[in-house]
Short mmCIF file of C-alpha atoms in Angstrom, two decimals:
data_model
loop_
_atom_site.label_atom_id
_atom_site.label_comp_id
_atom_site.label_asym_id
_atom_site.label_seq_id
_atom_site.Cartn_x
_atom_site.Cartn_y
_atom_site.Cartn_z
CA UNK X 1 227.96 41.57 253.38
CA UNK X 2 231.19 41.26 251.65
CA UNK X 3 231.89 44.92 251.47
CA UNK X 4 231.05 45.39 255.17
CA UNK X 5 234.14 43.19 255.88
CA UNK X 6 236.35 45.31 253.67
CA UNK X 7 235.37 48.81 255.17
CA UNK X 8 237.66 48.64 258.20
CA UNK X 9 240.87 47.94 255.72
CA UNK X 10 239.59 50.70 253.38
CA UNK X 11 239.32 53.14 256.32
CA UNK X 12 243.16 52.21 257.08
CA UNK X 13 243.96 52.54 253.65
CA UNK X 14 242.85 56.01 253.35
CA UNK X 15 244.04 57.20 256.60
CA UNK X 16 247.65 56.03 256.14
CA UNK X 17 248.38 54.87 252.61
CA UNK X 18 251.99 54.46 253.08
CA UNK X 19 252.15 52.56 256.35
CA UNK X 20 249.34 50.41 255.12
CA UNK X 21 251.21 49.46 251.94
CA UNK X 22 254.23 48.96 253.89
CA UNK X 23 252.69 46.69 255.98
CA UNK X 24 250.77 44.73 253.18
CA UNK X 25 254.08 44.14 251.33
CA UNK X 26 256.08 43.14 254.23
CA UNK X 27 253.26 40.72 255.19
CA UNK X 28 253.07 39.18 251.59
CA UNK X 29 257.12 38.90 251.44
CA UNK X 30 256.95 37.54 255.12
CA UNK X 31 259.59 40.04 256.34
CA UNK X 32 260.39 39.82 259.93
CA UNK X 33 260.34 43.12 261.58
CA UNK X 34 262.95 42.15 263.84
CA UNK X 35 265.58 41.11 261.21
CA UNK X 36 268.55 43.41 260.96
CA UNK X 37 267.93 45.54 257.66
CA UNK X 38 264.15 45.99 258.35
CA UNK X 39 264.74 46.96 261.76
CA UNK X 40 267.48 49.41 260.95
CA UNK X 41 265.28 50.94 258.27
CA UNK X 42 262.37 51.42 260.83
CA UNK X 43 264.58 52.72 263.39
CA UNK X 44 265.63 55.33 260.80
CA UNK X 45 262.20 56.22 259.44
CA UNK X 46 260.27 56.34 262.70
CA UNK X 47 263.05 57.07 265.12
CA UNK X 48 261.60 54.58 267.69
CA UNK X 49 262.95 51.05 268.47
CA UNK X 50 260.90 47.76 268.16
CA UNK X 51 260.67 45.88 271.41
CA UNK X 52 261.09 42.18 271.20
CA UNK X 53 259.66 39.83 274.07
CA UNK X 54 262.35 38.84 276.43
CA UNK X 55 263.35 35.29 276.18
CA UNK X 56 263.73 32.76 279.19
CA UNK X 57 267.29 32.19 280.02
CA UNK X 58 267.24 28.74 279.09
CA UNK X 59 267.34 28.25 275.37
CA UNK X 60 265.25 25.26 274.29
CA UNK X 61 262.67 22.91 275.91
CA UNK X 62 262.11 22.99 279.66
CA UNK X 63 260.94 20.10 281.71
CA UNK X 64 258.18 20.14 284.24
CA UNK X 65 257.12 18.13 286.91
CA UNK X 66 253.41 17.32 287.55
CA UNK X 67 252.47 15.55 290.80
#
């Protein structure tokens, strides 16, 4: 039963060991992929950009009215 839960993790590790290890280490170290040093390194490695969700124009809490 426990081995069945680990099978997908083992399959990803075998397919892409470097990417898996990088994701594992960044998760343990709680690195944010949108921070500048990590984001710049990822852009150099993959040649792609990381998209961030668009924030609303009003920073902070917004008020709502309920009728």
